[in-house]
Amino acid sequence: MSSSQIDHLLEETRRFAPSAEFAAGAVATAALYEQAAADREGFWAEQARALHWHTPFTEVLDWSNPPFARWFGDGELNVAYNCLDRHVEAGRGGRVALLWEGEPGDERAVTYAELADEVKRVANVLTGLGVAAGDRVAIYLPMIPEAVAAMLACARIGAIHSVVFGGFSADSLRARIDDAGAKVVITADGGYRKGKVSPLKPAVDLALGERPGLGAQQTVEHVLVVRRGGNDVEWNDGRDLWWHDVVPQASAEHEAAAFPAEHPLFILYTSGTTGTPKGILHTSGGYLTQAAFTNRIVHDLHPETDVYWCTADIGWITGHSYVVYGPLANGATQVLYEGTPDTPHPGRWWEIVQKYGVTILYTAPTAIRSFMKIGRKVPRRFDLTSLRVLGSVGEPINPEAWMWYRRIIGGKTAPIVDTWWQTETGAIMVSALPGITETKPGSAQVPLPGISIDVVDEDGAHVGNGNGGLLVITEPWPSMLRGIWGDPERFVATYWEKFQRLGYYFAGDGARLDQDGDVWFLGRVDDVMNVSGHRLSTTEIESALVAHEAVAEAAVVGASDETTGQAVVAFVIVKESYLAEHSPEGLAGALRLWVGEQIGPIARPRDVYIVGELPKTRSGKIMRRLLRDVAEGRDVGDTTTLADAAVMNVISAQVH
Ligand code: WTA
């Protein structure tokens, strides 16, 4: 057995064909696959022409210097013009762009005309502060309309934004500001999270403050501050400006200049479950092309009638591509929600779906599993019948979570698209297409039209249907990363060196092809376990656990074992309704047997720990590395990227 083969254990045979009715109105067509296969570059050129180009391109792809791609290289466009002015000039300025809901329940509807106006003012303010094309601007804001306006204002003047998630600490913010050499920081006094104001400006002050040995040396000249939380803030005269003092006064006249297609649009630091953050660089024309195209065909977006809601924070790539750039380029009306799903009550998201009549919901498996944990009674209290398309992103979705999403949220009719992509890919790469694909719970299924992927062994050879291996992208794509900010060598080493001879991009994910050639993601390759010489994926065993009626969420890791090399150790969150009636010991024993029955003795966990929480990054990904430390009895390693640093203490206490 080749070392990259990953054994396939779980058989999932449920299938859901699209209804004739849905198929009849679907944005995507089956012909897209044929068109793209016949002429890949021509296909992408056609998608790019859906944007407005100040100077139309004549070149499509320049791959003469791999892995540094150029797409639409001689074309010029303005990203913000495409997201705003274009719609206003076409007479759609009165359409609502953002249906914003604050956590405390305040609301604002912002039309395309209003958003365009605000962005022009902010663009003028930034220019007045000395920000020029190519300069970096750090954005550290809650989910408020100003966050969207700040990003688009940067895009409008060709400044490169680096959005830093509002939940990150002053240290993380400082590292990102320094790495990018930001000239301006846009922040707020604070934002609402879990019923309280969570301060932001104080973290900026700390990040920009004196540092041992270095003093206050840094690149930031100004801090633009939105008033949102109403909390007290310190003020640095000359450096700090209130948004409300300068933006409304600024002129709303601003002509969008044209920038080359390869002009940098943003840097986004990967959350990463391992290693130090990398500043992933994206550029303009190719990125916007693929973000907008995929948002239309994968989410089946009908901008005139849909109410779209992507729940991601703008601090993540999903917020960049599917809250800001894709939907706004398409003229969508979307919900933007500031707060957490369970504040002030556990049905908050479903209340928002009901209130705005949300038709398309795009969220993460971690959220779905946390709703499973509290039970179906909560969503059942709301009218969710407006929902017609459901999406998932961020992790493999376990078949049982997929089924729950379909039954309880989608009313057994809404198609689910499980979308695989990365910060690095910029936009969706592998997904079903609603109305076209017969869906399979737990499978991301097929590469999108115009995207070429494969599942290969260590030598880069195709593994064949029925086998597992490493996911690679075999041809350049428009929204691909153009590099790591300031570190071209790391860019090459991380993604391209492994299959250099073949020119493949290595994604770091394990995947399996089923008998139809559809893709099933198996988790990060670094997390694969080796039990008695069998390479087992975390995803399949976790899915078997989640398929047990008592289990809401599970994480498994390989812990060193004298006899088997590694042994499977499971950490399990039990649904609230089961906790009262069952003892942890009884449940653990039952789950060991269950996994043995579901997938075979090789996968049966040596230990099952019932825990209250799992360690997750701030974007909701499970950090199995830390669980491995617990399973092997070591001190727990670096927890700085955890959403809640206290979780590991609780888990360690529960285990020992
Ligand atoms: C994982 C998020 C399985 C994967 C857009 C990838 C997924 C990493 C899926 C990127 C999916 C994302 N099925 N795994 N549908 N979507 N992943 O950069 O391991 O935050 O490499 O981008 O998330 O995470 P990132």
XYZ file of C-alpha atoms and ligand atoms in Angstrom:
681
model
C 0.000 0.000 0.000
C 1.420 3.366 -0.981
C 1.961 5.682 1.951
C -0.463 8.308 0.688
C -3.363 5.936 0.264
C -6.085 6.650 2.764
C -8.347 3.721 3.557
C -11.993 4.086 2.814
C -14.270 2.923 5.531
C -17.655 4.536 5.465
C -20.281 3.768 2.856
C -22.895 6.430 2.224
C -25.498 5.544 -0.361
C -28.232 8.164 0.039
C -28.858 10.262 -3.083
C -31.000 13.344 -3.693
C -31.884 14.316 -7.236
C -32.904 17.909 -7.949
C -36.610 18.480 -8.459
C -37.759 19.248 -11.999
C -39.150 22.525 -10.723
C -35.841 23.625 -9.224
C -33.903 22.494 -12.282
C -36.169 24.529 -14.556
C -35.267 27.788 -12.808
C -31.615 27.035 -11.988
C -28.877 29.516 -12.870
C -26.366 26.760 -13.670
C -26.703 24.526 -16.698
C -25.147 21.154 -17.432
C -23.756 22.675 -20.639
C -21.291 24.751 -18.593
C -19.201 21.625 -17.981
C -18.955 20.897 -21.698
C -18.182 24.491 -22.614
C -15.405 24.656 -20.048
C -13.975 21.295 -21.073
C -13.919 22.320 -24.733
C -12.024 25.584 -24.129
C -11.058 26.271 -20.536
C -9.469 29.650 -21.063
C -12.196 30.777 -23.435
C -14.711 29.751 -20.800
C -13.066 31.884 -18.125
C -12.721 34.793 -20.538
C -16.462 34.632 -21.073
C -17.099 34.683 -17.322
C -14.706 37.624 -16.931
C -16.643 39.569 -19.552
C -19.634 39.555 -17.218
C -17.687 42.263 -15.326
C -17.176 45.829 -16.447
C -13.689 46.398 -17.858
C -12.406 49.939 -18.266
C -9.915 48.414 -20.685
C -10.989 45.067 -22.091
C -8.373 42.310 -21.878
C -6.985 40.514 -24.893
C -4.801 38.005 -22.997
C -6.477 35.368 -20.848
C -3.870 33.326 -18.976
C -0.127 33.839 -18.839
C 1.423 30.785 -17.179
C 4.901 31.311 -18.568
C 6.405 31.762 -15.118
C 4.705 29.165 -12.911
C 3.555 29.201 -10.155
C 3.091 32.952 -10.689
C -0.024 33.266 -12.843
C -1.391 36.297 -14.660
C -5.039 36.320 -15.656
C -6.544 38.883 -18.023
C -3.171 40.632 -17.700
C -3.654 43.526 -20.141
C -7.184 44.341 -18.943
C -8.057 47.124 -16.498
C -10.990 47.392 -14.135
C -12.118 48.861 -10.859
C -13.406 46.276 -8.402
C -15.563 48.724 -6.415
C -17.072 50.139 -9.602
C -18.119 46.601 -10.480
C -19.689 46.066 -7.068
C -21.525 49.399 -6.847
C -21.527 52.090 -9.551
C -22.356 49.582 -12.265
C -25.639 48.695 -10.533
C -26.482 52.311 -9.755
C -25.818 53.384 -13.350
C -28.054 50.574 -14.581
C -30.940 52.032 -12.557
C -30.729 49.561 -9.691
C -29.470 52.021 -7.079
C -32.676 51.652 -5.060
C -32.139 47.924 -4.566
C -31.157 46.977 -1.033
C -27.601 45.719 -0.849
C -27.392 45.101 2.895
C -30.115 44.135 5.326
C -28.086 44.734 8.418
C -29.111 43.430 11.816
C -27.137 44.405 14.909
C -26.878 41.945 17.749
C -29.028 44.080 20.096
C -31.740 44.130 17.408
C -31.088 47.496 15.748
C -31.416 47.369 11.981
C -30.448 49.264 8.828
C -31.237 48.656 5.182
C -28.545 50.061 2.880
C -29.280 50.434 -0.831
C -26.713 50.146 -3.586
C -26.925 53.917 -4.128
C -26.321 54.603 -0.437
C -23.450 52.158 -0.233
C -21.869 53.643 -3.376
C -22.176 57.106 -1.858
C -20.567 56.016 1.414
C -17.735 54.204 -0.365
C -16.943 57.293 -2.443
C -16.748 59.409 0.698
C -14.497 56.921 2.460
C -12.323 56.721 -0.658
C -11.917 60.498 -0.514
C -11.104 60.355 3.200
C -8.445 57.689 2.681
C -6.883 59.604 -0.173
C -6.872 62.688 2.057
C -4.981 60.689 4.680
C -2.303 59.965 2.137
C -3.339 56.453 1.176
C -2.346 55.757 -2.423
C -2.674 52.761 -4.732
C -0.614 49.861 -3.435
C -0.582 51.098 0.188
C -1.888 48.712 2.833
C -4.866 49.407 5.087
C -5.696 47.173 8.049
C -9.399 46.714 8.795
C -10.400 45.561 12.284
C -14.156 45.957 12.498
C -17.297 44.182 13.634
C -19.905 43.008 11.106
C -21.391 46.424 10.367
C -22.065 48.099 6.999
C -18.983 50.285 7.518
C -16.829 47.162 7.291
C -18.088 46.461 3.785
C -17.710 50.128 2.859
C -14.129 50.207 4.176
C -13.097 47.207 2.083
C -14.689 48.607 -1.060
C -13.187 52.059 -0.474
C -9.728 50.482 -0.431
C -10.518 48.559 -3.597
C -11.774 51.736 -5.220
C -8.480 53.580 -4.769
C -6.287 50.544 -5.358
C -5.165 50.280 -1.731
C -4.622 46.733 -0.465
C -6.779 45.796 2.499
C -5.831 43.361 5.189
C -8.905 42.493 7.210
C -8.134 41.162 10.663
C -10.930 39.270 12.406
C -12.330 41.323 15.312
C -11.870 38.387 17.688
C -8.097 38.442 17.296
C -5.951 39.837 20.079
C -3.772 42.943 20.013
C -0.722 40.724 19.467
C -2.193 39.025 16.413
C -3.285 42.397 15.078
C 0.176 43.858 15.614
C 1.838 40.945 13.804
C -0.456 41.427 10.817
C -0.089 45.215 10.752
C 3.689 44.857 10.875
C 3.912 42.141 8.255
C 1.857 44.156 5.780
C 3.306 47.550 6.761
C -0.159 49.113 7.034
C -0.444 52.891 6.786
C -3.973 53.256 8.164
C -6.085 51.123 10.496
C -9.879 51.258 10.263
C -11.566 50.080 13.439
C -14.517 50.716 15.764
C -14.727 51.588 19.423
C -16.272 48.142 19.878
C -18.931 45.779 18.556
C -21.620 43.603 20.075
C -20.799 39.980 20.828
C -22.755 37.709 23.158
C -24.817 40.539 24.578
C -21.892 42.795 25.505
C -19.735 45.378 23.829
C -16.475 43.776 22.899
C -13.844 46.525 22.635
C -11.725 46.908 19.499
C -10.066 50.336 19.649
C -8.190 49.450 22.882
C -6.643 46.472 21.084
C -5.539 48.759 18.248
C -3.975 51.134 20.787
C -2.126 48.212 22.351
C -1.004 46.926 18.971
C 0.345 50.366 18.058
C 1.793 51.095 21.467
C 5.300 51.089 22.818
C 7.177 47.853 22.385
C 10.126 46.680 24.412
C 13.300 47.576 22.560
C 11.446 49.074 19.600
C 9.505 51.935 21.130
C 6.404 52.866 19.192
C 8.033 52.379 15.831
C 5.574 51.325 13.208
C 4.097 52.236 9.870
C 0.601 53.334 10.920
C -0.081 57.044 10.479
C -3.824 57.200 11.144
C -6.598 55.271 12.833
C -10.129 55.803 11.562
C -12.678 54.848 14.211
C -16.362 53.993 13.728
C -18.585 54.584 16.741
C -20.543 51.403 17.314
C -20.200 50.121 20.871
C -20.400 53.506 22.629
C -17.640 52.326 24.988
C -15.029 54.779 26.266
C -11.884 54.965 24.210
C -8.577 56.721 24.589
C -7.712 59.219 21.902
C -4.427 59.891 20.205
C -4.832 63.409 18.766
C -3.404 63.780 15.324
C -3.423 60.036 14.726
C -7.036 59.106 15.473
C -10.125 60.286 13.596
C -13.773 59.527 14.161
C -15.466 58.127 11.058
C -18.565 60.260 11.815
C -16.438 63.427 11.894
C -14.807 62.891 8.516
C -16.867 60.569 6.321
C -20.210 62.470 6.143
C -18.299 65.712 5.472
C -16.259 64.243 2.643
C -17.350 64.646 -0.946
C -19.458 61.900 -2.477
C -17.933 62.694 -5.854
C -15.282 60.162 -6.692
C -14.378 58.725 -10.017
C -13.275 55.100 -9.972
C -9.870 54.824 -11.631
C -8.968 51.755 -13.677
C -6.366 49.351 -12.275
C -4.626 46.493 -14.033
C -6.287 43.096 -13.584
C -3.271 41.896 -11.607
C -3.289 44.870 -9.238
C -3.311 43.478 -5.663
C -6.741 43.618 -4.026
C -6.106 42.206 -0.579
C -3.920 40.274 1.789
C -5.636 37.837 4.113
C -3.756 35.974 6.798
C -4.810 32.331 6.981
C -6.257 31.247 10.276
C -4.340 27.995 9.914
C -4.589 25.010 12.227
C -0.783 24.688 12.067
C 2.218 27.002 11.550
C 2.554 30.776 11.588
C -0.020 32.834 9.641
C 0.656 33.410 5.966
C -0.406 36.612 4.207
C -2.268 35.213 1.221
C -2.260 37.682 -1.664
C -5.152 38.040 -4.096
C -5.408 40.314 -7.124
C -8.338 41.933 -8.894
C -9.691 40.680 -12.226
C -9.386 36.923 -11.876
C -10.466 36.978 -8.255
C -13.611 38.993 -8.920
C -14.448 36.889 -11.969
C -14.425 33.620 -10.074
C -15.998 34.978 -6.862
C -18.939 36.424 -8.813
C -19.375 33.467 -11.162
C -19.330 30.839 -8.414
C -21.699 32.863 -6.239
C -24.216 32.825 -9.115
C -24.000 29.178 -10.110
C -23.260 27.490 -6.773
C -25.708 29.492 -4.680
C -28.195 29.688 -7.568
C -28.372 33.424 -7.008
C -31.270 35.301 -8.625
C -30.386 38.850 -7.547
C -33.830 40.287 -8.300
C -35.693 37.955 -5.983
C -33.352 36.231 -3.559
C -32.476 37.237 -0.022
C -29.032 35.785 0.434
C -27.253 35.212 3.724
C -23.681 34.061 4.148
C -23.014 33.899 7.884
C -19.206 34.223 7.657
C -17.361 37.113 9.259
C -15.575 39.476 6.877
C -12.377 38.481 8.708
C -12.380 35.179 6.762
C -12.046 34.457 3.071
C -15.683 33.357 2.970
C -16.649 36.842 4.116
C -14.440 38.392 1.432
C -15.661 36.299 -1.492
C -19.256 35.556 -0.476
C -20.298 38.535 1.643
C -18.456 41.353 -0.093
C -17.093 40.752 -3.581
C -19.190 37.963 -5.137
C -22.681 39.007 -4.022
C -22.124 42.746 -4.521
C -20.640 42.220 -7.989
C -23.838 40.291 -8.723
C -26.166 42.958 -7.289
C -27.529 40.677 -4.579
C -29.621 41.665 -1.565
C -28.103 40.128 1.509
C -28.399 39.885 5.259
C -25.451 41.062 7.337
C -25.633 40.094 11.006
C -23.336 41.478 13.649
C -23.627 39.012 16.472
C -23.434 35.425 17.639
C -26.016 32.729 16.748
C -27.247 32.292 20.308
C -27.699 35.871 21.504
C -30.063 36.809 23.028
C -31.676 33.389 22.449
C -30.656 30.139 20.728
C -33.073 30.693 17.838
C -31.562 34.006 16.761
C -30.432 32.866 13.313
C -33.795 31.270 12.539
C -35.568 34.390 13.695
C -33.466 36.359 11.174
C -34.270 33.869 8.394
C -37.972 34.275 9.171
C -37.829 38.062 9.541
C -36.083 38.754 6.228
C -37.400 35.774 4.290
C -33.889 34.465 3.618
C -33.847 32.211 0.554
C -30.172 31.174 0.379
C -28.196 30.297 3.500
C -24.445 29.639 3.392
C -22.826 28.529 6.643
C -20.327 26.154 8.262
C -20.628 22.568 9.567
C -19.508 23.707 13.016
C -22.611 25.907 13.250
C -24.881 23.128 12.015
C -23.478 20.687 14.566
C -23.903 23.187 17.374
C -27.580 23.530 16.417
C -27.862 19.737 16.396
C -26.509 19.721 19.933
C -29.288 21.940 21.258
C -31.943 20.123 19.270
C -34.546 20.591 16.558
C -37.084 22.202 18.875
C -35.390 25.577 18.501
C -35.458 25.965 14.686
C -38.907 24.341 14.592
C -40.328 27.412 16.328
C -39.636 29.559 13.239
C -40.923 29.672 9.703
C -38.013 28.590 7.529
C -40.029 27.850 4.391
C -38.424 30.723 2.466
C -35.122 28.797 2.337
C -34.530 27.198 -1.060
C -30.734 26.657 -1.216
C -28.390 25.659 1.613
C -24.604 25.790 1.502
C -21.791 24.466 3.676
C -18.132 25.464 3.836
C -15.069 25.226 6.041
C -14.784 21.560 6.962
C -16.045 18.226 5.732
C -19.723 17.998 6.624
C -20.622 14.681 8.217
C -23.459 12.867 6.432
C -25.677 13.030 9.545
C -25.137 16.779 9.922
C -25.942 17.126 6.209
C -29.177 15.150 6.713
C -30.115 17.238 9.736
C -29.489 20.432 7.748
C -31.654 19.097 4.948
C -34.539 17.886 7.141
C -34.710 20.485 9.871
C -33.528 23.627 8.102
C -34.228 22.847 4.447
C -37.669 21.285 4.872
C -36.462 18.200 2.966
C -36.514 20.098 -0.317
C -33.724 22.699 -0.431
C -30.643 21.358 -2.225
C -27.427 21.413 -0.204
C -24.146 22.441 -1.767
C -21.065 21.326 0.137
C -18.419 23.688 -1.192
C -14.705 22.932 -0.928
C -12.175 25.719 -1.284
C -9.492 27.586 0.675
C -8.261 31.082 1.487
C -5.634 30.292 -1.123
C -8.084 29.321 -3.867
C -10.053 32.558 -3.374
C -13.329 31.036 -4.510
C -15.252 27.761 -4.601
C -13.490 24.956 -6.486
C -15.417 21.743 -5.788
C -19.171 21.638 -5.242
C -22.450 20.264 -6.456
C -24.492 22.642 -8.617
C -28.067 23.093 -7.412
C -30.579 21.940 -9.994
C -27.917 19.970 -11.855
C -26.119 17.575 -9.523
C -27.693 14.628 -7.727
C -26.339 15.274 -4.247
C -24.705 12.817 -1.834
C -24.638 13.639 1.898
C -21.034 14.263 2.923
C -19.496 14.633 -0.523
C -18.311 17.901 -2.068
C -18.631 15.980 -5.338
C -17.308 17.581 -8.506
C -14.912 20.322 -9.630
C -16.739 23.363 -10.951
C -16.745 24.025 -14.678
C -13.322 25.423 -15.605
C -11.566 23.836 -12.593
C -9.218 20.850 -12.879
C -8.437 18.726 -9.852
C -7.218 15.224 -9.152
C -6.665 12.841 -6.260
C -3.155 11.436 -6.444
C -0.613 9.353 -4.547
C 2.768 10.586 -3.256
C 4.181 10.353 -6.782
C 1.396 12.361 -8.311
C -0.303 9.388 -9.977
C -4.101 9.376 -10.181
C -5.422 6.996 -7.507
C -8.458 5.830 -9.464
C -12.079 5.607 -8.435
C -12.661 3.951 -5.088
C -9.337 5.146 -3.654
C -8.085 7.870 -1.360
C -5.055 10.135 -1.626
C -4.035 13.789 -1.874
C -6.133 16.511 -3.449
C -4.301 18.556 -6.084
C -5.340 21.288 -8.481
C -3.825 20.512 -11.835
C -4.417 23.737 -13.804
C -4.227 27.414 -12.795
C -7.547 29.091 -11.963
C -8.538 32.786 -12.057
C -8.918 33.416 -8.310
C -5.777 31.533 -7.283
C -3.488 33.155 -4.743
C -0.685 35.093 -6.381
C 1.723 34.596 -3.516
C 2.437 34.970 0.180
C 3.021 38.593 1.100
C 6.759 39.205 1.258
C 7.680 35.522 1.036
C 7.756 34.054 -2.483
C 9.896 31.114 -1.347
C 7.386 30.018 1.238
C 4.688 30.279 -1.431
C 6.553 27.870 -3.673
C 7.598 25.560 -0.840
C 4.154 25.286 0.742
C 1.986 24.702 -2.288
C 4.060 23.845 -5.347
C 7.216 21.972 -4.406
C 5.605 18.639 -3.607
C 4.455 18.079 -7.198
C 6.809 20.507 -8.899
C 7.515 18.188 -11.811
C 3.812 18.021 -12.639
C 3.012 21.655 -11.886
C 0.253 20.700 -9.435
C -0.957 22.831 -6.541
C -0.986 20.759 -3.337
C -3.913 21.697 -1.109
C -2.902 19.742 2.016
C -6.221 17.894 2.131
C -6.873 14.178 1.881
C -9.685 13.077 -0.409
C -11.259 9.979 -1.858
C -12.894 9.321 -5.203
C -16.004 7.152 -5.109
C -17.107 4.793 -7.864
C -18.644 7.701 -9.792
C -15.436 9.727 -9.486
C -17.030 12.129 -6.981
C -14.771 13.679 -4.330
C -15.137 13.035 -0.581
C -12.856 15.180 1.546
C -11.125 13.366 4.375
C -9.605 16.213 6.396
C -6.106 17.651 6.526
C -3.362 15.232 5.522
C -1.474 16.175 8.710
C -4.340 14.718 10.757
C -4.427 11.292 9.060
C -3.920 8.434 11.552
C -1.926 5.265 11.051
C -3.422 2.299 12.912
C -1.659 -1.040 12.415
C -0.427 0.150 9.033
C -3.833 1.403 7.894
C -4.120 5.065 7.059
C -7.413 6.280 8.462
C -9.004 9.657 7.916
C -10.382 11.595 10.844
C -13.464 12.581 8.857
C -14.888 9.116 8.333
C -14.627 8.044 11.958
C -16.032 11.368 13.128
C -18.911 10.941 10.709
C -19.635 7.483 12.102
C -19.727 8.959 15.606
C -22.016 11.816 14.549
C -24.306 9.210 12.964
C -25.052 7.878 16.477
C -28.249 9.394 17.813
C -26.596 10.650 20.999
C -23.720 12.516 19.328
C -23.701 16.128 18.173
C -20.033 16.554 17.426
C -16.839 14.490 17.486
C -13.120 14.842 16.900
C -10.735 11.919 16.595
C -6.958 11.848 16.697
C -4.258 9.233 16.469
C -2.367 8.773 19.757
C 0.799 6.696 19.892
C 0.093 3.130 20.922
C 2.538 0.343 21.765
C 0.806 -2.318 19.745
C -0.860 -0.548 16.852
C 1.530 2.353 16.242
C -1.303 4.798 16.643
C -4.684 4.252 18.234
C -7.885 6.136 17.586
C -8.882 8.435 20.443
C -12.279 10.141 20.227
C -13.557 13.296 21.890
C -17.318 13.487 21.736
C -19.970 16.093 22.478
C -23.289 14.507 23.385
C -26.656 16.094 22.531
C -28.239 17.860 25.460
C -31.271 15.577 25.481
C -29.036 12.516 26.056
C -26.807 13.882 28.748
C -29.415 13.708 31.484
C -30.358 10.089 30.957
C -27.039 8.368 30.258
C -23.795 7.945 32.164
C -20.603 9.033 30.376
C -19.094 5.554 30.892
C -22.111 3.847 29.384
C -22.117 6.180 26.408
C -18.384 5.805 25.805
C -18.702 2.027 25.729
C -21.709 2.164 23.431
C -19.885 4.487 21.036
C -16.818 2.238 20.828
C -19.071 -0.652 19.837
C -21.016 1.550 17.437
C -17.954 2.645 15.482
C -16.804 -0.970 15.308
C -20.160 -1.948 13.829
C -20.402 1.000 11.469
C -16.981 0.836 9.917
C -15.099 -2.123 11.350
C -12.858 -3.072 14.262
C -9.820 -1.241 12.855
C -11.553 2.101 13.407
C -12.899 1.346 16.877
C -11.594 4.058 19.241
C -9.300 2.904 22.016
C -10.639 5.691 24.217
C -13.796 7.773 24.005
C -13.948 10.922 26.089
C -17.251 12.729 26.576
C -16.445 16.433 26.639
C -18.410 19.669 26.729
C -16.482 21.545 24.035
C -13.879 20.969 21.337
C -10.884 23.218 20.666
C -11.602 25.316 17.585
C -9.933 28.097 15.690
C -11.829 31.330 15.506
C -13.210 30.265 12.136
C -14.605 27.077 13.655
C -12.083 24.447 12.601
C -11.191 21.750 15.110
C -7.540 21.890 16.257
C -6.764 18.178 16.492
C -3.111 18.899 17.266
C -4.132 20.021 20.771
C -6.315 16.962 21.300
C -3.348 14.802 20.309
C -1.374 16.435 23.114
C -4.108 15.515 25.597
C -4.482 11.983 24.227
C -0.749 11.392 24.579
C -0.596 12.953 28.034
C 1.649 15.865 27.041
C 1.376 19.466 28.035
C -0.942 21.189 25.608
C 0.931 23.141 22.898
C 0.370 26.621 21.503
C -3.249 27.657 22.038
C -3.025 31.244 20.800
C -5.155 30.631 17.706
C -7.993 29.076 19.704
C -11.343 30.838 19.815
C -11.550 30.117 23.529
C -8.224 29.446 25.214
C -9.900 28.055 28.357
C -11.388 25.113 26.464
C -8.226 23.034 26.679
C -8.104 23.268 30.473
C -11.664 22.010 30.681
C -10.970 19.160 28.267
C -7.775 18.150 30.069
C -9.660 18.112 33.362
C -12.476 16.043 31.870
C -10.036 13.508 30.475
C -7.806 13.071 33.518
C -11.271 22.752 4.777
C -12.340 28.175 3.878
C -14.032 19.639 3.386
C -10.146 22.131 3.994
C -13.104 28.454 2.579
C -9.447 23.329 3.398
C -13.269 21.768 3.650
C -9.583 24.353 4.507
C -14.396 22.281 2.983
C -9.521 25.777 4.028
C -15.380 21.352 2.533
C -13.107 23.934 3.531
N -15.148 20.040 2.757
N -13.096 20.457 3.848
N -16.494 21.737 1.933
N -14.266 23.628 2.930
N -12.507 22.827 3.981
O -8.654 28.683 4.244
O -9.292 21.442 4.892
O -10.417 28.827 6.070
O -8.110 23.085 3.062
O -11.007 28.440 3.684
O -10.852 24.060 5.104
O -9.876 26.663 5.054
P -9.947 28.228 4.817
